[in-house]
mmCIF file of N, CA and C in Angstrom:
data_model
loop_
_atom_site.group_PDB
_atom_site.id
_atom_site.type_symbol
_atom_site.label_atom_id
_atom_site.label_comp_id
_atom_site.label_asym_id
_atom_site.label_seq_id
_atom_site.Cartn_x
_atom_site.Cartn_y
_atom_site.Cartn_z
ATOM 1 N N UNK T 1 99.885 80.813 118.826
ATOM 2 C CA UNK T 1 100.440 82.007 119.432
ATOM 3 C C UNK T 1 99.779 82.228 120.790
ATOM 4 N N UNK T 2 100.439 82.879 122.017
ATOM 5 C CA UNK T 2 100.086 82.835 122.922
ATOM 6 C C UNK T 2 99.501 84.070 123.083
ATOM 7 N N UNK T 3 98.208 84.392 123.690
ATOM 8 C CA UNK T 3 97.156 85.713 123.837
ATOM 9 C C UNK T 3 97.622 86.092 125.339
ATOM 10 N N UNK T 4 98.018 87.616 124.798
ATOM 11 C CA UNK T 4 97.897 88.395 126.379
ATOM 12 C C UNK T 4 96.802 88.512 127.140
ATOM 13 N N UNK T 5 96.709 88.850 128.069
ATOM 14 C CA UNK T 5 95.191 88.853 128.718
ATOM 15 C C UNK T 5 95.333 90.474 128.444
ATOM 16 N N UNK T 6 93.456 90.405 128.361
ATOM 17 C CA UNK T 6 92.774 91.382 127.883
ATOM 18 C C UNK T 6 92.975 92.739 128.981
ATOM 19 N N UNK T 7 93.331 92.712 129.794
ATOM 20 C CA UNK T 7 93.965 93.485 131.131
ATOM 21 C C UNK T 7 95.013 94.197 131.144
ATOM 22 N N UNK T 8 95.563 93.068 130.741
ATOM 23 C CA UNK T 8 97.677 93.585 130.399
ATOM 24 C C UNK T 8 97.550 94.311 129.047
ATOM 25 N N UNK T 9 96.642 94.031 128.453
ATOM 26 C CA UNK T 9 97.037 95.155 126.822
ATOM 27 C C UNK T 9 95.833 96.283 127.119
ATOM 28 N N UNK T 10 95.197 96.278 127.806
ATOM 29 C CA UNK T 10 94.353 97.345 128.464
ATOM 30 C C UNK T 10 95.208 98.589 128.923
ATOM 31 N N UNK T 11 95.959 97.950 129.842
ATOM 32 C CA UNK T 11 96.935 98.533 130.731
ATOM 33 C C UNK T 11 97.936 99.084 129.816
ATOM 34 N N UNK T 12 98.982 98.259 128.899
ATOM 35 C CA UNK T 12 99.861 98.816 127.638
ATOM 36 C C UNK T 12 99.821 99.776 127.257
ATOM 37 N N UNK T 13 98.221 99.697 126.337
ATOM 38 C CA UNK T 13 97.488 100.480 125.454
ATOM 39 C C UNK T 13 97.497 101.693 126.040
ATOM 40 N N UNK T 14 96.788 101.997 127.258
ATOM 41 C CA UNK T 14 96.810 103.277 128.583
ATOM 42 C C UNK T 14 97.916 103.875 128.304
ATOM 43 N N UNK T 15 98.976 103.208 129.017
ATOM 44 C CA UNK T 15 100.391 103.811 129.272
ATOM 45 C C UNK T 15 101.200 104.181 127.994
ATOM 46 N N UNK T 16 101.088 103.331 126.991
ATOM 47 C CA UNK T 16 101.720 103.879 125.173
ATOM 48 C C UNK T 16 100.427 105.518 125.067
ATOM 49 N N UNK T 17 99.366 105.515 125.011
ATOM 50 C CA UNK T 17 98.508 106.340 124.646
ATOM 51 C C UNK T 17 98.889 107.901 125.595
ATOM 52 N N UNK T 18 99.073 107.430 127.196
ATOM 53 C CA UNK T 18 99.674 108.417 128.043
ATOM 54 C C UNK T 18 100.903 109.594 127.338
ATOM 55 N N UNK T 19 101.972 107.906 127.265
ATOM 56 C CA UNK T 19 103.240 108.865 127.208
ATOM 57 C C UNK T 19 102.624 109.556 125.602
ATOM 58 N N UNK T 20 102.367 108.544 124.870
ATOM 59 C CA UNK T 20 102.361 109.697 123.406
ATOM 60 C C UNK T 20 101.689 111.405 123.152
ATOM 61 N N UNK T 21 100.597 110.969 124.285
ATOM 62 C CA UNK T 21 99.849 112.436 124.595
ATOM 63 C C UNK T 21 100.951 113.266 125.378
ATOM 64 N N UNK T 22 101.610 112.623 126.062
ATOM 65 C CA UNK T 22 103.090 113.685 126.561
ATOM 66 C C UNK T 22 104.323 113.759 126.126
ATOM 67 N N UNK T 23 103.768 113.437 124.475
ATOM 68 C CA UNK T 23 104.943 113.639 123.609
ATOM 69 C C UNK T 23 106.281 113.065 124.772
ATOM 70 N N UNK T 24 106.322 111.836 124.999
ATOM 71 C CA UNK T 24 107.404 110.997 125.605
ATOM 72 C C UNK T 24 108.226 110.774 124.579
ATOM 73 N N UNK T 25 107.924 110.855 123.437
ATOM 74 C CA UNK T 25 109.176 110.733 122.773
ATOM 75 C C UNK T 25 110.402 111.401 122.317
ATOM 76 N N UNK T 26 109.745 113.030 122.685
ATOM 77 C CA UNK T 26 111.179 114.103 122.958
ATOM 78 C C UNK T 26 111.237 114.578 124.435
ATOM 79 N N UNK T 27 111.013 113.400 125.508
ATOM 80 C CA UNK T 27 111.285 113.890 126.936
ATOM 81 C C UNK T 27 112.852 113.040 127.197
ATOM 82 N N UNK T 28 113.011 112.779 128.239
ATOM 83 C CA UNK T 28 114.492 112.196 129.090
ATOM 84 C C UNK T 28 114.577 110.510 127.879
ATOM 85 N N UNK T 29 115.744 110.362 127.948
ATOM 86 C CA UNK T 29 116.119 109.122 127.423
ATOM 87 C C UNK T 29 115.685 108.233 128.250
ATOM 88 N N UNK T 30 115.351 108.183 129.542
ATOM 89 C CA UNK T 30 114.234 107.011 130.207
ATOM 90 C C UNK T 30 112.649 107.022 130.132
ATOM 91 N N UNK T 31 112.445 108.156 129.835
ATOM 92 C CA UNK T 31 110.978 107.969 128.798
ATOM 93 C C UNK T 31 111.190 107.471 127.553
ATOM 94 N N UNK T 32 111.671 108.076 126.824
ATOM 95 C CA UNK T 32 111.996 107.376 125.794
ATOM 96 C C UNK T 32 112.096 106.014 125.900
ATOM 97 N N UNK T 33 113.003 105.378 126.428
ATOM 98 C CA UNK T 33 113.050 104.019 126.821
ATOM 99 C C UNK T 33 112.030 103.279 127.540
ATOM 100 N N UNK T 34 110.991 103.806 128.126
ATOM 101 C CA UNK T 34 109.921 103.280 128.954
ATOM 102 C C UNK T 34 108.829 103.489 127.711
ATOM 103 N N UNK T 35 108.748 104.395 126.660
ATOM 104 C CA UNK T 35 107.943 104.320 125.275
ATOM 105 C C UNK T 35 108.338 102.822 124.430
ATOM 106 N N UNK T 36 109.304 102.813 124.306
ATOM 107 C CA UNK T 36 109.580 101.890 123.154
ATOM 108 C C UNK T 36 109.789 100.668 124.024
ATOM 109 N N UNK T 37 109.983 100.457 125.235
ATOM 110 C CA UNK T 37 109.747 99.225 125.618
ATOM 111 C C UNK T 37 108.084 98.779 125.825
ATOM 112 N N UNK T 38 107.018 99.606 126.250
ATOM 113 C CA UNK T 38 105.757 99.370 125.932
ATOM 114 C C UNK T 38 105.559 98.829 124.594
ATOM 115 N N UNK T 39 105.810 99.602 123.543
ATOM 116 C CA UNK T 39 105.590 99.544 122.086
ATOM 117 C C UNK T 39 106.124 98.305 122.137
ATOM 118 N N UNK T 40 107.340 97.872 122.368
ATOM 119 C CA UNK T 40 108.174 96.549 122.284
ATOM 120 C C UNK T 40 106.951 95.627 122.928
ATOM 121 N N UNK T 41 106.413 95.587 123.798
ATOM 122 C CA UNK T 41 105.873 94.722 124.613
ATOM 123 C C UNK T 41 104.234 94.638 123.504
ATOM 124 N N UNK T 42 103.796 95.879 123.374
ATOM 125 C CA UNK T 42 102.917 95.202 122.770
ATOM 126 C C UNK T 42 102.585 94.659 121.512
ATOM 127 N N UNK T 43 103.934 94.785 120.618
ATOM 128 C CA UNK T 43 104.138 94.414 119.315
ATOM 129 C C UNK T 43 104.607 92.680 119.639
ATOM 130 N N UNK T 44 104.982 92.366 120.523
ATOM 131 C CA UNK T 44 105.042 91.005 121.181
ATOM 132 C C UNK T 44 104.038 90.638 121.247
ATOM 133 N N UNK T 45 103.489 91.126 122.215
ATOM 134 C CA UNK T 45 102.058 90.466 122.789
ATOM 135 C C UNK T 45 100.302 90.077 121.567
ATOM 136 N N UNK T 46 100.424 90.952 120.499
ATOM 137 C CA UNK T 46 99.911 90.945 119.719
ATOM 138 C C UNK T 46 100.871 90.496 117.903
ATOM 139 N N UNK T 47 101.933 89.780 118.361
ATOM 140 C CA UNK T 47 102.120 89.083 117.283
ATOM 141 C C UNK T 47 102.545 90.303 116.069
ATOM 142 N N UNK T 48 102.483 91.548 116.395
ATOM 143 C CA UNK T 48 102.940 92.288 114.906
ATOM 144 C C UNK T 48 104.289 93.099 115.338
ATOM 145 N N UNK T 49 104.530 93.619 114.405
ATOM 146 C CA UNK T 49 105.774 94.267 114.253
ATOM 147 C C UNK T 49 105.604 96.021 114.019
ATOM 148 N N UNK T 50 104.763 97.040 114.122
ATOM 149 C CA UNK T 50 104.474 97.668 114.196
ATOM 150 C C UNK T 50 104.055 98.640 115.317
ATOM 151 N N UNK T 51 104.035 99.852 115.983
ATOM 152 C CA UNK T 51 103.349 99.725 117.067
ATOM 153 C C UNK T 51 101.875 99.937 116.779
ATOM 154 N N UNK T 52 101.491 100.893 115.513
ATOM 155 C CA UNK T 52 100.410 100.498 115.077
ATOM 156 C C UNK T 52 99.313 99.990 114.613
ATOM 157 N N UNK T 53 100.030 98.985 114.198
ATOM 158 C CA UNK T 53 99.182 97.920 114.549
ATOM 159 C C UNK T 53 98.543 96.829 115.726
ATOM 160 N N UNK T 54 99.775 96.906 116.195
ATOM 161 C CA UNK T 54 99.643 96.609 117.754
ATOM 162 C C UNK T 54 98.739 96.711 118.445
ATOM 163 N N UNK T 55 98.807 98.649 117.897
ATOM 164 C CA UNK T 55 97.932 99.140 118.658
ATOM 165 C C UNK T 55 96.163 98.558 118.417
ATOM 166 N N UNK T 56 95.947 98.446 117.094
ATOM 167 C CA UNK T 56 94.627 98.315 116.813
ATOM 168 C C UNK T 56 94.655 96.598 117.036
ATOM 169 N N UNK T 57 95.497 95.901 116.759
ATOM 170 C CA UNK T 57 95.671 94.104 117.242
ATOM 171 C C UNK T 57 95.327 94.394 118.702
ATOM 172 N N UNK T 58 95.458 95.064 119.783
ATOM 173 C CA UNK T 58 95.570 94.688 121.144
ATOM 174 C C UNK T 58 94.055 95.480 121.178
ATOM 175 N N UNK T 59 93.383 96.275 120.638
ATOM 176 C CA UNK T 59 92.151 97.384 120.939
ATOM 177 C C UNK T 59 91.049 95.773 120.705
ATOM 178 N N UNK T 60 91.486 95.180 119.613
ATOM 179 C CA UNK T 60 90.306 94.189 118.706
ATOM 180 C C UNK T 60 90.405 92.570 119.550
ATOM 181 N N UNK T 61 91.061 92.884 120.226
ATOM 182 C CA UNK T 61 91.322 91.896 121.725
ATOM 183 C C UNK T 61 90.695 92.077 122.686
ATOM 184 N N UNK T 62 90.518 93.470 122.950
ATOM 185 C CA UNK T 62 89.502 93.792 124.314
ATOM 186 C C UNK T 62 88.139 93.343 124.329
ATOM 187 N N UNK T 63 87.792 93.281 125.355
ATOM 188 C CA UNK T 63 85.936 92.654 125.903
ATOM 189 C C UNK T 63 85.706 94.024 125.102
ATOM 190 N N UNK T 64 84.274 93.680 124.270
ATOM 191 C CA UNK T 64 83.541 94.570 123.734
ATOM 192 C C UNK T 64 84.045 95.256 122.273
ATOM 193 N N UNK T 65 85.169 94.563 121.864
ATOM 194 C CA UNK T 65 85.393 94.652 120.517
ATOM 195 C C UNK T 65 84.128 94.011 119.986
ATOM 196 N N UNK T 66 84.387 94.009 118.277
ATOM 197 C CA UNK T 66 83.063 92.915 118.096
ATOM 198 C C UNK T 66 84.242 92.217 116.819
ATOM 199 N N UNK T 67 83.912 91.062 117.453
ATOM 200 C CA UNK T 67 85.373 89.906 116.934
ATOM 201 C C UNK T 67 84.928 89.852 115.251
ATOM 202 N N UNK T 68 83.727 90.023 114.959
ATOM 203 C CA UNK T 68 83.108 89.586 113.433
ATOM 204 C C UNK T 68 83.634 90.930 112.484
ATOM 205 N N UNK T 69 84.222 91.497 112.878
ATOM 206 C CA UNK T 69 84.374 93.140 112.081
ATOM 207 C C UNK T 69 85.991 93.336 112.230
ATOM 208 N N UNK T 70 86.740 92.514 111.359
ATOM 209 C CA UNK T 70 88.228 92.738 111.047
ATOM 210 C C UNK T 70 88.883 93.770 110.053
ATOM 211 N N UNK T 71 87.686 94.287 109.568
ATOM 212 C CA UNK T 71 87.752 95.208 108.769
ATOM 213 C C UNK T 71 89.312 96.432 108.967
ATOM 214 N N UNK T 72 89.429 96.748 110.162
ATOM 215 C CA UNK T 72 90.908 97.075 110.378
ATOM 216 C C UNK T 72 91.634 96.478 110.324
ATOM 217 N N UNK T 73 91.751 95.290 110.430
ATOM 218 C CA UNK T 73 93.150 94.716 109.856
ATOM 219 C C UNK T 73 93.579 94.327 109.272
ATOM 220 N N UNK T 74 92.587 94.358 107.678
ATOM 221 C CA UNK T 74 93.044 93.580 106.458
ATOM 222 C C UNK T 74 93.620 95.144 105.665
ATOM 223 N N UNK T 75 93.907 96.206 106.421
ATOM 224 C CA UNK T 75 94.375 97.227 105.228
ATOM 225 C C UNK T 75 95.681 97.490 104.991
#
């Protein structure tokens, strides 16, 4: 499987975390659409189908995760 760089899901992560704090998901149908295409992108980029997981697949990717502690993702 091909790994996003640790930058680009940095960046994702930001902008999904943004709009959700501005409740983007009951704003204009182009937020909306600029939400779920992030989510789309990083459920790609991290191989799952979820955005939540995604979310924590793309966090356990970043510099300064600690790679030995998968403990989130076997639940």
């Amino acid at each position: 499987m091909l790994m996003a760089h640790p930058a680009v899901l940095k960046n994702l992560i930001e902008q999904y975390e943004t709009l959700r704090v501005l409740h983007a998901e009951e704003g204009s149908e182009a937020v909306r659409q600029r939400m779920n295409d992030i989510a789309y992108t990083l459920c790609v980029s991290t191989g799952t189908r979820d955005i939540d997981t995604a979310l924590v697949a793309a966090r356990h990717q970043l510099p300064g995760a600690r790679p030995e502690d998968d403990s989130v993702l076997t639940a």
